[in-house]
GROMACS .gro file of C-alpha atoms in nm:
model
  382
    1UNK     CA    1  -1.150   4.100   0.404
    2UNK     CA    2  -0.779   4.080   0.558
    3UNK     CA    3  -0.904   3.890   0.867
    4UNK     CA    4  -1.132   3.626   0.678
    5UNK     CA    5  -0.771   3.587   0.450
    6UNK     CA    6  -0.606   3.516   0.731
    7UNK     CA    7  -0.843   3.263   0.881
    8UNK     CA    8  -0.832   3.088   0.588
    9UNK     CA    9  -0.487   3.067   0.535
   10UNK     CA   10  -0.407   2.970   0.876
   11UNK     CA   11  -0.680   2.697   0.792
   12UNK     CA   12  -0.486   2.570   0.498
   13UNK     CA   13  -0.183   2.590   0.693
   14UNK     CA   14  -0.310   2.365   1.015
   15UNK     CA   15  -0.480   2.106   0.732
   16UNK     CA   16  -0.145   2.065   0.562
   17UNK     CA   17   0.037   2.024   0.907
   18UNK     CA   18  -0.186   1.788   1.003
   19UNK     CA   19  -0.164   1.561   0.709
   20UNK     CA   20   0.187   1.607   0.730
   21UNK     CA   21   0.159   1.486   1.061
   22UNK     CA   22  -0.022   1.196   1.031
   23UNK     CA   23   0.203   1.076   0.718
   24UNK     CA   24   0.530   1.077   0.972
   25UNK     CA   25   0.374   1.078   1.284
   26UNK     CA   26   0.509   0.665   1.306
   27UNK     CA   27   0.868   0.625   1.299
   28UNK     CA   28   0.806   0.307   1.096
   29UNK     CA   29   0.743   0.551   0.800
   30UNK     CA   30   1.106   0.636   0.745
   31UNK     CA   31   1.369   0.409   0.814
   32UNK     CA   32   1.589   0.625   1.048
   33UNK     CA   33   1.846   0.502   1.182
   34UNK     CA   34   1.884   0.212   0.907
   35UNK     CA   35   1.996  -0.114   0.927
   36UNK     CA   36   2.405  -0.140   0.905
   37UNK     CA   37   2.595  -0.332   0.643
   38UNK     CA   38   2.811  -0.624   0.779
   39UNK     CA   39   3.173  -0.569   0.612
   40UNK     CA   40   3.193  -0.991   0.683
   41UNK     CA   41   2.854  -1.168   0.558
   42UNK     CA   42   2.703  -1.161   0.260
   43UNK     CA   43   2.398  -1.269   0.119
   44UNK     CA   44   2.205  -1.296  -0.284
   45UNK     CA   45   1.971  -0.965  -0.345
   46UNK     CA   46   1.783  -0.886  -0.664
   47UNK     CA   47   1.897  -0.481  -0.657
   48UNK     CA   48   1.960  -0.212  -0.930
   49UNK     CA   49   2.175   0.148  -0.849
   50UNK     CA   50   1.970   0.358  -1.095
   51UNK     CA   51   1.622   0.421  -1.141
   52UNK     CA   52   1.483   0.288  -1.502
   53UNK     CA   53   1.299   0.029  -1.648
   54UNK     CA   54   1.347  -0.368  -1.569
   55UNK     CA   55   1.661  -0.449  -1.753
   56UNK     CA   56   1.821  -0.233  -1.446
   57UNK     CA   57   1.764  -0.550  -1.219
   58UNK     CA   58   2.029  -0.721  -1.117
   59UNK     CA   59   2.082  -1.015  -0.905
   60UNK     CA   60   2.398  -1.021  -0.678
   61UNK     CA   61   2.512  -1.300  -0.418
   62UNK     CA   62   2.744  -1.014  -0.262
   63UNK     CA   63   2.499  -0.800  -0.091
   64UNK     CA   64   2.659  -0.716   0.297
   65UNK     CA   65   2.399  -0.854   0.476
   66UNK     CA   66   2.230  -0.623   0.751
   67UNK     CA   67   2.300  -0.570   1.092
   68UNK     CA   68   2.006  -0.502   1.328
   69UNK     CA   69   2.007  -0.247   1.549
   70UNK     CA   70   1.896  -0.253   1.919
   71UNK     CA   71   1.511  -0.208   1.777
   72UNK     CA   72   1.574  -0.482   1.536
   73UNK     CA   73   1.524  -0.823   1.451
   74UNK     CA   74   1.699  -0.995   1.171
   75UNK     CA   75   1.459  -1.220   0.961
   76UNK     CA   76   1.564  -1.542   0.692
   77UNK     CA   77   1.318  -1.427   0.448
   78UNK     CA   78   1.106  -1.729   0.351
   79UNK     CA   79   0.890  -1.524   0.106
   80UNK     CA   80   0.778  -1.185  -0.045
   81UNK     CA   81   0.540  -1.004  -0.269
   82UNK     CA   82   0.528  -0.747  -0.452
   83UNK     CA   83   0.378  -0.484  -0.543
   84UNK     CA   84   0.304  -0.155  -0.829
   85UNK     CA   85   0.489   0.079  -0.542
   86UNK     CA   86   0.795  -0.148  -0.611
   87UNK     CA   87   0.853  -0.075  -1.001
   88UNK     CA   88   0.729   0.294  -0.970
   89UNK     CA   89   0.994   0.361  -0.698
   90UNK     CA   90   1.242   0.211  -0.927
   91UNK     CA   91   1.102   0.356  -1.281
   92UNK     CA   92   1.086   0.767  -1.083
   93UNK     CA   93   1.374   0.923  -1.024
   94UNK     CA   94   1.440   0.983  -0.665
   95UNK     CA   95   1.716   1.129  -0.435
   96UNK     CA   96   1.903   0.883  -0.250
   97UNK     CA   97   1.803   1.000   0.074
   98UNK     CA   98   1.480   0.889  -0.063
   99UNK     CA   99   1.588   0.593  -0.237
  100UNK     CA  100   1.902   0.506  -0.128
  101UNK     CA  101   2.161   0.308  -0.405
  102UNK     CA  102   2.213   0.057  -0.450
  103UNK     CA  103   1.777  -0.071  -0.359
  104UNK     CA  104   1.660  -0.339  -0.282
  105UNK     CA  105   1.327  -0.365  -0.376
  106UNK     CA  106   1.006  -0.457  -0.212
  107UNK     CA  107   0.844  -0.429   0.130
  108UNK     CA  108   0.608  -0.720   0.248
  109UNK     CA  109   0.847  -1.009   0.439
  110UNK     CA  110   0.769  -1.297   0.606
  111UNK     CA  111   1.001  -1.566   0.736
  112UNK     CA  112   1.186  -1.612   1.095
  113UNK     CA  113   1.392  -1.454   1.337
  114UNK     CA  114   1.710  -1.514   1.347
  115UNK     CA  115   1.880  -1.265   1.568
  116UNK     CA  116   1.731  -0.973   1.755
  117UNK     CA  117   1.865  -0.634   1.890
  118UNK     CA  118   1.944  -0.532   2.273
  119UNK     CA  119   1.570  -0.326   2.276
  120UNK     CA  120   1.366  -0.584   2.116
  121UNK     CA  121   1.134  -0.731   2.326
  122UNK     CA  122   0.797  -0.863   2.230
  123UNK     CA  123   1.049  -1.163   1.945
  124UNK     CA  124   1.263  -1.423   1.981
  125UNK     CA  125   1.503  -1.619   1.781
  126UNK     CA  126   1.282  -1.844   1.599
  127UNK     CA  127   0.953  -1.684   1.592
  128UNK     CA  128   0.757  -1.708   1.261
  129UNK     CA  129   0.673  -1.357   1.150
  130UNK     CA  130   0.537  -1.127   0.893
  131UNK     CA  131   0.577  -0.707   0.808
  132UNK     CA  132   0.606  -0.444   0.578
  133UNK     CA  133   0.928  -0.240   0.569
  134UNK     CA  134   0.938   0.145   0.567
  135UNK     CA  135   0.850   0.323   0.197
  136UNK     CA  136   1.120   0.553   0.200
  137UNK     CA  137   1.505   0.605   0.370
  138UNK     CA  138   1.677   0.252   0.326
  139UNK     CA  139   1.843   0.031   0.083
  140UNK     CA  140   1.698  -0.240   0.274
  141UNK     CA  141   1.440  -0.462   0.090
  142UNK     CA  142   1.187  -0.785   0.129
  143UNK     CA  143   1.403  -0.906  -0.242
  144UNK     CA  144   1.689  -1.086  -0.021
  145UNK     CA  145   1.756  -1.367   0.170
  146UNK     CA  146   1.739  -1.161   0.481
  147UNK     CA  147   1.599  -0.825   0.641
  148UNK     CA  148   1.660  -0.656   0.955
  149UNK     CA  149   1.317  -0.449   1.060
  150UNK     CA  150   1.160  -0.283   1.350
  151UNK     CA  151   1.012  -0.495   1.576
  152UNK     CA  152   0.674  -0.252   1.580
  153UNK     CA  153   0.654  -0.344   1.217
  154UNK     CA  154   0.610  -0.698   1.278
  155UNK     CA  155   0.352  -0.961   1.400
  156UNK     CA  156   0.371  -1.321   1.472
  157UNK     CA  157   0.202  -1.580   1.223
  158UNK     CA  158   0.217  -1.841   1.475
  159UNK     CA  159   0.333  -2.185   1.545
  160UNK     CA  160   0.128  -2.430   1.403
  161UNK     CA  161   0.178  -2.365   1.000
  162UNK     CA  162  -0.227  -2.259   0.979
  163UNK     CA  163  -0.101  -1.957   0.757
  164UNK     CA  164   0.186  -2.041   0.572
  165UNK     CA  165   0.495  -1.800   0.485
  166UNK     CA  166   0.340  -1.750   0.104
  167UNK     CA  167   0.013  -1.675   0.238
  168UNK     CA  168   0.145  -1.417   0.493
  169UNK     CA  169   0.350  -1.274   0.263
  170UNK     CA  170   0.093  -1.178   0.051
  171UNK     CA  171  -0.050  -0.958   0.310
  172UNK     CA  172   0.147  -0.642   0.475
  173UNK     CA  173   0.100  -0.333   0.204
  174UNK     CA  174  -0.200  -0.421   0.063
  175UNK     CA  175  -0.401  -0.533   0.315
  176UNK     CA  176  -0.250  -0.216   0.580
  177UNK     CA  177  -0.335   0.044   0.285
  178UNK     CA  178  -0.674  -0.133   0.257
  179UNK     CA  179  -0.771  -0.100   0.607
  180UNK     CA  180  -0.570   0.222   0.696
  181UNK     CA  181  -0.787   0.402   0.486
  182UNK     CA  182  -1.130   0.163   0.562
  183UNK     CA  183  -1.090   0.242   0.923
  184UNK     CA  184  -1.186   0.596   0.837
  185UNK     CA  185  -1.523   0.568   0.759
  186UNK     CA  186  -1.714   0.670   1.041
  187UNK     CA  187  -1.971   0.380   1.172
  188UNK     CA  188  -1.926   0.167   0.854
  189UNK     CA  189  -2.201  -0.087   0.930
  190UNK     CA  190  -2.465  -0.080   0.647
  191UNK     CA  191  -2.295   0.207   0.436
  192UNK     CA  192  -2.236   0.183   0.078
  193UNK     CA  193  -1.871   0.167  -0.046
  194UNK     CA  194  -1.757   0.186  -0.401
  195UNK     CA  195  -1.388  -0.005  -0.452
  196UNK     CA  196  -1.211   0.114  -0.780
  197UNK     CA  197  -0.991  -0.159  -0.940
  198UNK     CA  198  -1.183  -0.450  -0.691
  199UNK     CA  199  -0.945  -0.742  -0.804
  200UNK     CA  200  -0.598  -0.559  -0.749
  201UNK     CA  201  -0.425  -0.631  -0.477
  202UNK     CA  202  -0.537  -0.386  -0.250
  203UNK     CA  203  -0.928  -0.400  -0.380
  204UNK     CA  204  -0.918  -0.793  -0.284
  205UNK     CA  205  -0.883  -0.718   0.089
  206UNK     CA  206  -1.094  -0.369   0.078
  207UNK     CA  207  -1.375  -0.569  -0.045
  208UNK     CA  208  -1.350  -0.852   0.215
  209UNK     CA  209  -1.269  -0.612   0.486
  210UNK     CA  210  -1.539  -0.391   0.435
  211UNK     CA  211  -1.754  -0.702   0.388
  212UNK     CA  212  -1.694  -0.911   0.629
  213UNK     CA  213  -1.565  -0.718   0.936
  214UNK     CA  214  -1.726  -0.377   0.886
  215UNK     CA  215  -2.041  -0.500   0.760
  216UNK     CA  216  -2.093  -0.271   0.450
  217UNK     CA  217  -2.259  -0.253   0.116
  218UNK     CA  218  -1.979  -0.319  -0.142
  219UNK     CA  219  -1.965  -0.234  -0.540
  220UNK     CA  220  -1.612  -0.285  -0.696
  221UNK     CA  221  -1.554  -0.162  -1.045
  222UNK     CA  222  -1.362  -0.467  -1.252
  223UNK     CA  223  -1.343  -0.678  -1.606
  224UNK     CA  224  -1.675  -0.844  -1.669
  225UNK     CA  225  -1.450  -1.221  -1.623
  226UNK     CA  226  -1.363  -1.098  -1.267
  227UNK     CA  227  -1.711  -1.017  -1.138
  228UNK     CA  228  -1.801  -1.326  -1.041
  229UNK     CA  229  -1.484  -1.399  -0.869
  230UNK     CA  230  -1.519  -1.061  -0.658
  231UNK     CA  231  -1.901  -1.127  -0.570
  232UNK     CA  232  -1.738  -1.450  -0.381
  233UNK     CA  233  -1.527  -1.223  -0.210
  234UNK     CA  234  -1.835  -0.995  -0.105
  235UNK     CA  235  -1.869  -0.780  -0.377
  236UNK     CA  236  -2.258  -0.689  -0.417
  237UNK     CA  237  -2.242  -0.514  -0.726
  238UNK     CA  238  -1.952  -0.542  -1.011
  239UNK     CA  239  -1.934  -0.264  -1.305
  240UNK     CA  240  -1.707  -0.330  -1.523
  241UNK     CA  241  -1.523  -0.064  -1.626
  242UNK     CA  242  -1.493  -0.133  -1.988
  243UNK     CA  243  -1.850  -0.122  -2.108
  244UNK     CA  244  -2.035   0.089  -1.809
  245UNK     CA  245  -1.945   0.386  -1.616
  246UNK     CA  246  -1.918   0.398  -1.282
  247UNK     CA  247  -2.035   0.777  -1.212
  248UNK     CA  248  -2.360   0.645  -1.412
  249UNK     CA  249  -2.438   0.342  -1.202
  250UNK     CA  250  -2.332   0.440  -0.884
  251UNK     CA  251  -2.537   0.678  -0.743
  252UNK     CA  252  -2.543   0.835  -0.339
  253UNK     CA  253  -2.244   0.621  -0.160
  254UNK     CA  254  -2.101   0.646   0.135
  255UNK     CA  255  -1.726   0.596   0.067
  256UNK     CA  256  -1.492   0.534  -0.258
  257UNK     CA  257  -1.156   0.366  -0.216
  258UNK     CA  258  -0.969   0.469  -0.534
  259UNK     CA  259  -0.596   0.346  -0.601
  260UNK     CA  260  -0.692   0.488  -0.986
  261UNK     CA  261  -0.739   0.849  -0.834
  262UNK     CA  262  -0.513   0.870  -1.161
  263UNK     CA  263  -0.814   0.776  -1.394
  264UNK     CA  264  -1.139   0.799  -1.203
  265UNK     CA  265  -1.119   1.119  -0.946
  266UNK     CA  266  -1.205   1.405  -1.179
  267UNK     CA  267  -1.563   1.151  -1.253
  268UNK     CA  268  -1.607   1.083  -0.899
  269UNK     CA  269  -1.556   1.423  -0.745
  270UNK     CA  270  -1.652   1.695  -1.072
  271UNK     CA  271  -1.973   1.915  -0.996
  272UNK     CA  272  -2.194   1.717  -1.167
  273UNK     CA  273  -2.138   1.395  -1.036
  274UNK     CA  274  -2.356   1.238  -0.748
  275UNK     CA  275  -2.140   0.927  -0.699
  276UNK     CA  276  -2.084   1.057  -0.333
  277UNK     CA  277  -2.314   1.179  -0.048
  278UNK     CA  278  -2.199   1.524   0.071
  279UNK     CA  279  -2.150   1.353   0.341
  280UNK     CA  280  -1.934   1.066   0.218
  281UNK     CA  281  -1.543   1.026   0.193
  282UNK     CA  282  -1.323   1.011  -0.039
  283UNK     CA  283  -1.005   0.804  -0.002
  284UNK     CA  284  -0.779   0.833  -0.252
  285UNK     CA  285  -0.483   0.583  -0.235
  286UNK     CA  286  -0.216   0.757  -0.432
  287UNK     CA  287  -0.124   0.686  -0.785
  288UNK     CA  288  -0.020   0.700  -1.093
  289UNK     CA  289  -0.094   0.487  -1.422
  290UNK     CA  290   0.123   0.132  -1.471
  291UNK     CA  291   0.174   0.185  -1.839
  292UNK     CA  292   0.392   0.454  -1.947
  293UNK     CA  293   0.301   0.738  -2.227
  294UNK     CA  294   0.575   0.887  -2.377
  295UNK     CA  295   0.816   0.748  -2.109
  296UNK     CA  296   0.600   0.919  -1.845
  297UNK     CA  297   0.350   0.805  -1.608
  298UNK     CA  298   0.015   0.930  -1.624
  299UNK     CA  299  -0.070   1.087  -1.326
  300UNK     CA  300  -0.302   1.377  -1.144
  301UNK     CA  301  -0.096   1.499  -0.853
  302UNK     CA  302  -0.150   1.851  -0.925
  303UNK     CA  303  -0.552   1.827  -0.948
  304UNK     CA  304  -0.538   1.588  -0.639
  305UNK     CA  305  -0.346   1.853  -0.435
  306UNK     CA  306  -0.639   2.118  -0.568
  307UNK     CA  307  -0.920   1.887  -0.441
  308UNK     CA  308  -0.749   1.788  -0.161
  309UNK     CA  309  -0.743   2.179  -0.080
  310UNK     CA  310  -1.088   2.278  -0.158
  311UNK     CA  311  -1.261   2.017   0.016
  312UNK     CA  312  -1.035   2.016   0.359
  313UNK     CA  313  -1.111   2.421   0.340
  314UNK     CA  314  -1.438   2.351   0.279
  315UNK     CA  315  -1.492   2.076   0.572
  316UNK     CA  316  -1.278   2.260   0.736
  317UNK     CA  317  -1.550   2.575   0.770
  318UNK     CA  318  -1.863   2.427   0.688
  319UNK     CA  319  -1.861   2.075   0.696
  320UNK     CA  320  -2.087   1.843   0.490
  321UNK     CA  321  -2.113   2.063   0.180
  322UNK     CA  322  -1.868   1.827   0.015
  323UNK     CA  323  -1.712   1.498   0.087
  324UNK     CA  324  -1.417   1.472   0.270
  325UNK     CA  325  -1.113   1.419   0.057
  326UNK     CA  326  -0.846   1.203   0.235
  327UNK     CA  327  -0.474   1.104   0.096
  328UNK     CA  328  -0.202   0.961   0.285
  329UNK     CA  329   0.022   0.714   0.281
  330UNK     CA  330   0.008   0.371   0.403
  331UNK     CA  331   0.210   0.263   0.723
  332UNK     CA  332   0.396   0.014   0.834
  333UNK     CA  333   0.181  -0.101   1.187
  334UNK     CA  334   0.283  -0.423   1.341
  335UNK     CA  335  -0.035  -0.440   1.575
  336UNK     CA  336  -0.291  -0.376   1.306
  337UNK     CA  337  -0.093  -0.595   1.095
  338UNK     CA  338  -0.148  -0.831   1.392
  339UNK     CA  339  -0.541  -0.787   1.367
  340UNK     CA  340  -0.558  -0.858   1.012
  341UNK     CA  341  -0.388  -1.193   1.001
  342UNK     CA  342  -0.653  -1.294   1.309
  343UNK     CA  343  -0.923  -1.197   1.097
  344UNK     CA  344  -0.731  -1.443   0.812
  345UNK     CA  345  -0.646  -1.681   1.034
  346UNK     CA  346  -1.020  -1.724   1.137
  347UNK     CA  347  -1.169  -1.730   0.775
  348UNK     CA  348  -1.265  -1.367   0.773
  349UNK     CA  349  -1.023  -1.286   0.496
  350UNK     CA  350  -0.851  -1.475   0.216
  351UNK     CA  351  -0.550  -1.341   0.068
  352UNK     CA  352  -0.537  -1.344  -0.292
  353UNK     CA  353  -0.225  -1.496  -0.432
  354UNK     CA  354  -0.236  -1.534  -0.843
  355UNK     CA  355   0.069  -1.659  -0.840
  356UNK     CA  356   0.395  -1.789  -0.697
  357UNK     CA  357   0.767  -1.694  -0.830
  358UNK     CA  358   1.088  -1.811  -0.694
  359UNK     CA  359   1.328  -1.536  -0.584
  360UNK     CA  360   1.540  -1.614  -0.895
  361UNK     CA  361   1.265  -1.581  -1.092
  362UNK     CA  362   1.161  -1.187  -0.938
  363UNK     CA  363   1.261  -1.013  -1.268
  364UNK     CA  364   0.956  -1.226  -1.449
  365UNK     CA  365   0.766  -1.172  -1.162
  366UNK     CA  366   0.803  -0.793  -1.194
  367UNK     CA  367   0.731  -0.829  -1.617
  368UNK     CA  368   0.425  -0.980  -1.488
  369UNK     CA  369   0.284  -0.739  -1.276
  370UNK     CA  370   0.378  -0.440  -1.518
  371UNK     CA  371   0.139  -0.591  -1.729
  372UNK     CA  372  -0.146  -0.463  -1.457
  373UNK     CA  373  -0.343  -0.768  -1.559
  374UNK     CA  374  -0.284  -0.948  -1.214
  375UNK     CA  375  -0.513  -1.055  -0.988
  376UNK     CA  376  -0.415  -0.987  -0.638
  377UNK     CA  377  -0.101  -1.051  -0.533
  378UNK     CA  378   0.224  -1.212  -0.645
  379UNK     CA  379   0.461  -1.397  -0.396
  380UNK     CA  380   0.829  -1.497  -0.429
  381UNK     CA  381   0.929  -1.805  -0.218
  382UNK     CA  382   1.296  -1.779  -0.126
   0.00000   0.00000   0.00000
């Protein structure tokens, strides 16, 4: 009895390890060593120095601009999105080591080089480019007029204007958290994949990406006035969420990519569901509700950590009695970032803009999106 204990808590120590692992196995998950502040040059940054609601945002046009380091470039931003990670790092409190103060917020960039570090060597000064800036560890944000990032973080958009900044901008967390977790799915080709929220912005490129590049079966849970819209994208199937449910229709799948783990896990994975194959996966894009209850969040961490648990010990000893249960974070990853804008830049893809804010105007943009009725992405031009 002692010994099998012991195997099976060394098991749930090496599958916690790992995951832990593969979370900060990139450097371009933190954002250590950080940009420095330039005590001369400033530049205009929507920030806020505590964590709350909207009304904390506040534009400044003294914001030190950053200093690149020797890994570095230094970008004019020429647009940004943004995206639900944005307002729920700014609504949670956080440490600052976490989130340093004062933030500014947002993550996907695209614009041009201005000046690069000693150690950078794959940019130049004028090279039009597009990434996503580290989650956590930095002040630094894509809400500014510019943004020093690692170089590995970054991909060229090219020359000749065929994706413009808008467009590319659009692209970097949703589209890496899309395929991060895609790319999981062993031999994808003719599998069946279930997308929760399909017209989000992270369910518009999971259902072309599975589509189109990794040849799969796709249903996408949505509003019945968005099914139509998603079947152009590739959807085959669209349940809408508000008169069917999904555990009922879907039946036997392959995979389920769910950034509303928050609302639809405990139907997708419970004992009497069949929504997966034993064999299937799971990928559970972490999150929590938009709207608040009570001033909180509603959220499932705790019963995501249990069935994160019990079906890595599972797998772990006898694998294909239940799905596999995956949760991580996305990355910032300049060369798959690289891949995805070839597959937009050959018609593969489409990003899916809804609409278009200028940087003055990010505080609307962010009442907007808190709504959750957006469909894909918002961009600020700057």
């Amino acid at each position: 009895m002692r010994g099998s204990m012991a195997y099976m808590l060394i098991g749930i120590g090496a599958i916690l390890i790992g995951t832990i692992r593969e979370n900060l196995q990139s450097p371009s998950f933190l954002d250590f060593p950080s940009a420095k502040r330039s005590v001369m040059d400033v530049m205009t940054a929507l920030t806020y120095e505590k964590h709350g609601g909207i009304d904390v945002l506040k534009t400044r046009g003294d914001f030190p601009r950053p200093i690149p380091r020797d890994n570095q470039v230094l970008l004019q931003i020429k647009a940004s999105s943004i995206n639900p990670v944005d307002f729920k790092n700014r609504r949670n409190e956080a440490p600052d080591f976490v989130i340093p103060k004062p933030k500014i917020p947002g993550y996907d960039i695209a614009g041009i080089v201005v000046e690069i570090g000693d150690k950078v060597s794959d940019f130049q000064v004028g090279d039009r480019v597009v990434g996503m800036m580290p989650l956590v560890g930095s002040c630094w944000g894509a809400a500014a007029e510019f943004a020093a990032i690692r170089e590995s973080n970054l991909c060229k958009i090219g020359k000749n204007n065929s994706i413009d900044f808008e467009t590319a901008a659009a692209v970097p967390l949703a589209a890496l958290t899309a395929v991060q977790k895609l790319d999981k799915i062993p031999n994808p080709s003719g599998k069946k994949i279930l997308i929760q929220a399909g017209a989000g912005g992270v369910g518009t490129f999971a259902i072309q990406y599975a589509k189109h590049v990794l040849g799969m079966f796709v249903a996408a849970t949505a509003s019945a006035p968005k099914a139509e819209f998603l079947k152009n994208l590739g959807a085959d199937i669209v349940v809408d969420y508000k008169s069917q449910d999904f555990s009922s229709e879907i039946k036997s799948y392959d995979a389920v990519l769910d950034t509303m783990s928050f609302e639809y896990e405990r139907r997708t994975l419970n004992e009497d569901s069949n929504v997966l194959k034993a064999s299937g996966i799971y990928l559970n894009v972490i999150s929590s509700d938009w709207a608040l209850h009570d001033g909180k969040e509603k959220a499932i961490g705790s019963l995501s950590f249990l069935n994160f648990l019990k079906h890595k010990i599972v797998n772990f000893f006898i694998s294909g009695v239940l799905p596999r249960y995956d949760i991580d974070f996305v990355r910032p990853d300049g060369k798959i970032l690289s891949a995805i804008i070839q597959h937009i830049a050959e018609g593969e893809i489409k990003p899916v803009i809804d609409s278009i804010y200028n940087l003055e105007d990010a505080v609307d943009a962010y009442k907007k999106l808190e709504t959750g009725r957006v469909t894909g992405k918002i961009v600020l031009r700057h």
